[in-house]
mmCIF file of C-alpha atoms in Angstrom:
data_model
loop_
_atom_site.group_PDB
_atom_site.id
_atom_site.type_symbol
_atom_site.label_atom_id
_atom_site.label_comp_id
_atom_site.label_asym_id
_atom_site.label_seq_id
_atom_site.Cartn_x
_atom_site.Cartn_y
_atom_site.Cartn_z
ATOM 1 C CA UNK A 9 97.164 99.537 99.487
ATOM 2 C CA UNK A 10 97.874 96.200 101.147
ATOM 3 C CA UNK A 11 101.413 95.985 102.488
ATOM 4 C CA UNK A 12 103.186 93.168 104.290
ATOM 5 C CA UNK A 13 106.701 93.839 105.547
ATOM 6 C CA UNK A 14 108.760 91.060 107.104
ATOM 7 C CA UNK A 15 111.708 91.563 109.411
ATOM 8 C CA UNK A 16 113.851 89.621 111.848
ATOM 9 C CA UNK A 17 115.824 87.408 109.499
ATOM 10 C CA UNK A 18 119.554 86.912 109.777
ATOM 11 C CA UNK A 19 122.390 84.477 110.351
ATOM 12 C CA UNK A 20 122.014 81.999 113.210
ATOM 13 C CA UNK A 21 123.890 78.880 114.269
ATOM 14 C CA UNK A 22 122.242 75.446 114.188
ATOM 15 C CA UNK A 23 120.191 74.967 117.336
ATOM 16 C CA UNK A 24 119.620 78.696 117.688
ATOM 17 C CA UNK A 25 116.432 80.765 117.640
ATOM 18 C CA UNK A 26 114.989 83.664 115.674
ATOM 19 C CA UNK A 27 111.709 85.563 115.783
ATOM 20 C CA UNK A 28 110.288 86.835 112.527
ATOM 21 C CA UNK A 29 107.754 89.649 112.346
ATOM 22 C CA UNK A 30 105.382 90.770 109.622
ATOM 23 C CA UNK A 31 103.858 94.238 109.805
ATOM 24 C CA UNK A 32 100.560 94.519 107.957
ATOM 25 C CA UNK A 33 98.799 97.622 106.678
ATOM 26 C CA UNK A 34 96.162 98.666 104.180
ATOM 27 C CA UNK A 35 93.524 96.136 105.213
ATOM 28 C CA UNK A 36 91.601 94.879 108.240
ATOM 29 C CA UNK A 37 94.258 92.543 109.626
ATOM 30 C CA UNK A 38 91.948 90.949 112.203
ATOM 31 C CA UNK A 39 89.642 89.657 109.456
ATOM 32 C CA UNK A 40 92.180 87.513 107.614
ATOM 33 C CA UNK A 41 93.994 84.254 108.123
ATOM 34 C CA UNK A 42 97.760 84.735 107.805
ATOM 35 C CA UNK A 43 100.492 82.337 106.802
ATOM 36 C CA UNK A 44 104.237 81.889 106.565
ATOM 37 C CA UNK A 45 105.661 80.362 103.376
ATOM 38 C CA UNK A 46 109.370 79.759 102.819
ATOM 39 C CA UNK A 47 111.654 79.196 99.858
ATOM 40 C CA UNK A 48 115.065 77.594 100.233
ATOM 41 C CA UNK A 49 117.781 78.902 97.887
ATOM 42 C CA UNK A 50 117.050 77.729 94.348
ATOM 43 C CA UNK A 51 114.069 75.666 95.500
ATOM 44 C CA UNK A 52 110.288 75.883 95.358
ATOM 45 C CA UNK A 53 107.716 77.276 97.750
ATOM 46 C CA UNK A 54 106.975 75.439 101.004
ATOM 47 C CA UNK A 55 104.074 76.313 103.277
ATOM 48 C CA UNK A 56 105.215 76.642 106.901
ATOM 49 C CA UNK A 57 102.305 77.661 109.121
ATOM 50 C CA UNK A 58 98.836 79.161 109.188
ATOM 51 C CA UNK A 59 96.865 81.072 111.823
ATOM 52 C CA UNK A 60 93.203 81.985 111.539
ATOM 53 C CA UNK A 61 91.915 85.502 112.059
ATOM 54 C CA UNK A 62 90.971 85.004 115.731
ATOM 55 C CA UNK A 63 93.713 82.497 116.626
ATOM 56 C CA UNK A 64 91.135 79.707 116.598
ATOM 57 C CA UNK A 65 92.974 77.487 114.118
ATOM 58 C CA UNK A 66 96.729 77.049 113.922
ATOM 59 C CA UNK A 67 98.469 74.597 111.601
ATOM 60 C CA UNK A 68 102.086 73.683 110.957
ATOM 61 C CA UNK A 69 103.995 71.790 108.303
ATOM 62 C CA UNK A 70 105.427 68.539 109.632
ATOM 63 C CA UNK A 71 108.925 69.858 108.956
ATOM 64 C CA UNK A 72 108.566 72.604 111.591
ATOM 65 C CA UNK A 73 106.026 71.152 114.036
ATOM 66 C CA UNK A 74 107.274 71.343 117.613
ATOM 67 C CA UNK A 75 110.014 73.848 116.738
ATOM 68 C CA UNK A 76 108.166 76.849 115.270
ATOM 69 C CA UNK A 77 105.299 78.825 116.818
ATOM 70 C CA UNK A 78 103.062 81.177 114.869
ATOM 71 C CA UNK A 79 101.230 84.002 116.616
ATOM 72 C CA UNK A 80 99.559 87.302 115.840
ATOM 73 C CA UNK A 81 98.723 90.617 117.464
ATOM 74 C CA UNK A 82 95.520 91.896 115.915
ATOM 75 C CA UNK A 83 95.677 95.158 117.851
ATOM 76 C CA UNK A 84 99.165 95.815 116.468
ATOM 77 C CA UNK A 85 98.498 94.414 112.960
ATOM 78 C CA UNK A 86 101.433 92.041 113.253
ATOM 79 C CA UNK A 87 102.207 88.394 112.544
ATOM 80 C CA UNK A 88 105.064 86.504 114.174
ATOM 81 C CA UNK A 89 107.011 83.286 113.756
ATOM 82 C CA UNK A 90 109.127 82.086 116.662
ATOM 83 C CA UNK A 91 111.689 79.642 115.307
ATOM 84 C CA UNK A 92 113.580 77.436 117.783
ATOM 85 C CA UNK A 93 116.016 74.556 117.345
ATOM 86 C CA UNK A 94 116.895 75.851 113.903
ATOM 87 C CA UNK A 95 118.489 73.477 111.414
ATOM 88 C CA UNK A 96 120.610 74.060 108.330
ATOM 89 C CA UNK A 97 117.636 72.959 106.219
ATOM 90 C CA UNK A 98 115.552 75.848 107.602
ATOM 91 C CA UNK A 99 117.696 78.248 105.551
ATOM 92 C CA UNK A 100 115.262 80.094 103.286
ATOM 93 C CA UNK A 101 113.507 83.309 102.449
ATOM 94 C CA UNK A 102 110.451 83.497 104.701
ATOM 95 C CA UNK A 103 107.381 85.225 103.278
ATOM 96 C CA UNK A 104 104.266 86.223 105.145
ATOM 97 C CA UNK A 105 101.117 85.966 103.082
ATOM 98 C CA UNK A 106 97.520 87.017 103.581
ATOM 99 C CA UNK A 107 94.805 84.479 102.867
ATOM 100 C CA UNK A 108 91.415 85.335 101.394
ATOM 101 C CA UNK A 109 90.663 81.855 100.084
ATOM 102 C CA UNK A 110 94.112 81.937 98.524
ATOM 103 C CA UNK A 111 97.469 83.653 99.232
ATOM 104 C CA UNK A 112 96.441 86.938 97.674
ATOM 105 C CA UNK A 113 99.131 89.244 99.038
ATOM 106 C CA UNK A 114 102.773 88.453 99.876
ATOM 107 C CA UNK A 115 105.520 90.366 101.604
ATOM 108 C CA UNK A 116 108.963 90.798 100.082
ATOM 109 C CA UNK A 117 110.439 88.148 102.377
ATOM 110 C CA UNK A 118 113.197 88.002 104.969
ATOM 111 C CA UNK A 119 116.243 85.747 104.634
ATOM 112 C CA UNK A 120 117.075 83.278 107.385
ATOM 113 C CA UNK A 121 120.455 81.583 107.153
ATOM 114 C CA UNK A 122 121.280 78.738 109.515
ATOM 115 C CA UNK A 123 124.981 77.958 109.411
ATOM 116 C CA UNK A 124 127.865 77.296 111.744
ATOM 117 C CA UNK B 19 108.986 65.742 97.124
ATOM 118 C CA UNK B 20 106.028 68.090 96.603
ATOM 119 C CA UNK B 21 102.463 66.942 97.218
ATOM 120 C CA UNK B 22 101.350 68.517 93.924
ATOM 121 C CA UNK B 23 103.250 67.422 90.824
ATOM 122 C CA UNK B 24 104.383 69.835 88.139
ATOM 123 C CA UNK B 25 106.790 69.385 85.244
ATOM 124 C CA UNK B 26 110.064 71.117 86.153
ATOM 125 C CA UNK B 27 110.259 73.078 82.923
ATOM 126 C CA UNK B 28 108.311 74.336 79.936
ATOM 127 C CA UNK B 29 109.179 76.517 76.980
ATOM 128 C CA UNK B 30 107.694 78.322 74.026
ATOM 129 C CA UNK B 31 108.371 81.024 71.502
ATOM 130 C CA UNK B 32 106.768 84.467 71.531
ATOM 131 C CA UNK B 33 103.136 84.319 70.484
ATOM 132 C CA UNK B 34 102.766 80.614 71.226
ATOM 133 C CA UNK B 35 100.375 79.016 73.687
ATOM 134 C CA UNK B 36 101.867 76.941 76.486
ATOM 135 C CA UNK B 37 100.215 74.828 79.152
ATOM 136 C CA UNK B 38 101.537 73.956 82.600
ATOM 137 C CA UNK B 39 99.946 71.056 84.444
ATOM 138 C CA UNK B 40 99.517 70.283 88.129
ATOM 139 C CA UNK B 41 98.521 66.875 89.446
ATOM 140 C CA UNK B 42 97.233 66.165 92.926
ATOM 141 C CA UNK B 43 94.821 63.905 94.749
ATOM 142 C CA UNK B 44 91.304 63.720 96.144
ATOM 143 C CA UNK B 45 92.310 65.455 99.378
ATOM 144 C CA UNK B 46 93.639 68.584 97.673
ATOM 145 C CA UNK B 47 92.809 69.400 94.028
ATOM 146 C CA UNK B 48 89.965 66.906 94.015
ATOM 147 C CA UNK B 49 88.096 68.692 96.820
ATOM 148 C CA UNK B 50 89.443 72.243 96.930
ATOM 149 C CA UNK B 51 90.139 75.034 94.489
ATOM 150 C CA UNK B 52 93.502 75.513 92.811
ATOM 151 C CA UNK B 53 95.517 78.707 92.767
ATOM 152 C CA UNK B 54 98.447 79.621 90.539
ATOM 153 C CA UNK B 55 101.350 81.918 91.350
ATOM 154 C CA UNK B 56 103.919 83.592 89.133
ATOM 155 C CA UNK B 57 107.367 84.295 90.543
ATOM 156 C CA UNK B 58 109.620 86.533 88.506
ATOM 157 C CA UNK B 59 113.352 86.243 89.230
ATOM 158 C CA UNK B 60 114.296 87.794 92.568
ATOM 159 C CA UNK B 61 110.752 88.742 93.521
ATOM 160 C CA UNK B 62 107.974 87.464 95.763
ATOM 161 C CA UNK B 63 105.284 85.224 94.281
ATOM 162 C CA UNK B 64 102.246 86.933 92.801
ATOM 163 C CA UNK B 65 98.724 85.516 92.624
ATOM 164 C CA UNK B 66 97.901 84.722 89.001
ATOM 165 C CA UNK B 67 94.770 82.525 89.120
ATOM 166 C CA UNK B 68 92.486 81.728 92.057
ATOM 167 C CA UNK B 69 89.407 79.559 92.477
ATOM 168 C CA UNK B 70 90.573 77.255 89.657
ATOM 169 C CA UNK B 71 89.908 79.734 86.860
ATOM 170 C CA UNK B 72 89.517 83.293 88.182
ATOM 171 C CA UNK B 73 91.923 86.106 87.387
ATOM 172 C CA UNK B 74 92.652 88.840 89.923
ATOM 173 C CA UNK B 75 92.291 92.383 88.720
ATOM 174 C CA UNK B 76 95.266 93.366 86.599
ATOM 175 C CA UNK B 77 96.177 89.886 85.363
ATOM 176 C CA UNK B 78 95.970 89.775 81.554
ATOM 177 C CA UNK B 79 93.376 87.488 80.022
ATOM 178 C CA UNK B 80 96.228 85.671 78.259
ATOM 179 C CA UNK B 81 96.418 83.667 81.470
ATOM 180 C CA UNK B 82 93.706 81.099 82.137
ATOM 181 C CA UNK B 83 93.180 78.222 84.538
ATOM 182 C CA UNK B 84 91.153 75.043 84.435
ATOM 183 C CA UNK B 85 90.608 71.941 86.529
ATOM 184 C CA UNK B 86 89.353 68.424 85.969
ATOM 185 C CA UNK B 87 89.204 65.853 88.737
ATOM 186 C CA UNK B 88 92.527 65.837 90.544
ATOM 187 C CA UNK B 89 94.467 67.792 87.919
ATOM 188 C CA UNK B 90 94.670 71.445 87.015
ATOM 189 C CA UNK B 91 96.236 73.434 84.207
ATOM 190 C CA UNK B 92 97.507 76.931 83.595
ATOM 191 C CA UNK B 93 97.469 78.135 80.001
ATOM 192 C CA UNK B 94 99.354 81.127 78.702
ATOM 193 C CA UNK B 95 98.448 82.315 75.228
ATOM 194 C CA UNK B 96 100.264 84.908 73.147
ATOM 195 C CA UNK B 97 103.473 84.158 75.048
ATOM 196 C CA UNK B 98 105.619 87.196 75.812
ATOM 197 C CA UNK B 99 109.222 87.489 76.975
ATOM 198 C CA UNK B 100 108.089 88.945 80.305
ATOM 199 C CA UNK B 101 106.217 85.697 81.033
ATOM 200 C CA UNK B 102 109.550 83.998 81.666
ATOM 201 C CA UNK B 103 109.196 83.036 85.326
ATOM 202 C CA UNK B 104 108.535 80.198 87.736
ATOM 203 C CA UNK B 105 104.914 79.102 88.082
ATOM 204 C CA UNK B 106 103.493 77.287 91.107
ATOM 205 C CA UNK B 107 100.138 75.647 91.737
ATOM 206 C CA UNK B 108 98.714 75.409 95.253
ATOM 207 C CA UNK B 109 95.671 74.035 97.016
ATOM 208 C CA UNK B 110 94.362 73.390 100.504
ATOM 209 C CA UNK B 111 94.768 69.747 101.526
ATOM 210 C CA UNK B 112 92.231 68.125 103.839
ATOM 211 C CA UNK B 113 94.414 65.102 104.540
ATOM 212 C CA UNK B 114 93.700 62.978 107.608
ATOM 213 C CA UNK B 115 97.188 63.612 109.001
ATOM 214 C CA UNK B 116 96.405 67.296 109.332
ATOM 215 C CA UNK B 117 95.048 69.997 107.033
ATOM 216 C CA UNK B 118 97.657 72.072 105.262
ATOM 217 C CA UNK B 119 98.441 74.140 102.190
ATOM 218 C CA UNK B 120 100.360 72.271 99.531
ATOM 219 C CA UNK B 121 102.364 73.580 96.578
ATOM 220 C CA UNK B 122 103.625 72.078 93.379
ATOM 221 C CA UNK B 123 107.362 71.945 92.872
ATOM 222 C CA UNK B 124 107.186 74.745 90.331
ATOM 223 C CA UNK B 125 107.588 74.966 86.567
ATOM 224 C CA UNK B 126 110.300 77.147 85.080
ATOM 225 C CA UNK B 127 108.966 78.715 81.888
ATOM 226 C CA UNK B 128 111.479 79.780 79.279
ATOM 227 C CA UNK B 129 110.544 82.019 76.370
ATOM 228 C CA UNK B 130 112.887 81.104 73.528
#
């Protein structure tokens, strides 16, 4: 059974940093592109970042470019999102999602709150 | 402002057929497949339709997808109360300013 479990969310002040993790199991992690998608309170889904299976391709949404860094550890079946210079508007539930042509599996999400 | 455009809301009564639309452009829907996601209250999104019109295993055949040009649609027939949820379309976008995934703003479906 495919499982994606996010962790690392919490309350942080504007300008601060957080590192999110996503532990994957139940599939060959190294064969799939992985993504982060976020959802601000009461709002829709927003794609954040994508990383290909072998780290060859990495993409970011304009809203996070230069502040967030996506990475992965294929040996440890884990996906990461380093978030720096956080802003109030980054407050959201952050989901990791597996891609197999589409976002076919999602984690339960981890809440990031940026507030003073 | 979402790259893909969806109506904010839709509604129907049990048993009815409802359609949710998603409008994009040549760089996303016009050149890549469309996927649809269902998000029940307080839960993570779930893949509903992929490849424009394919249903993952376990998704009832009451749900169907279609695409024409730069627009796509999700149809739900035999509407049930448990279909009350938010629905999102998504597609890969090959735009010149950088490839990316794009979502619609979501459609809140109410079953009256």
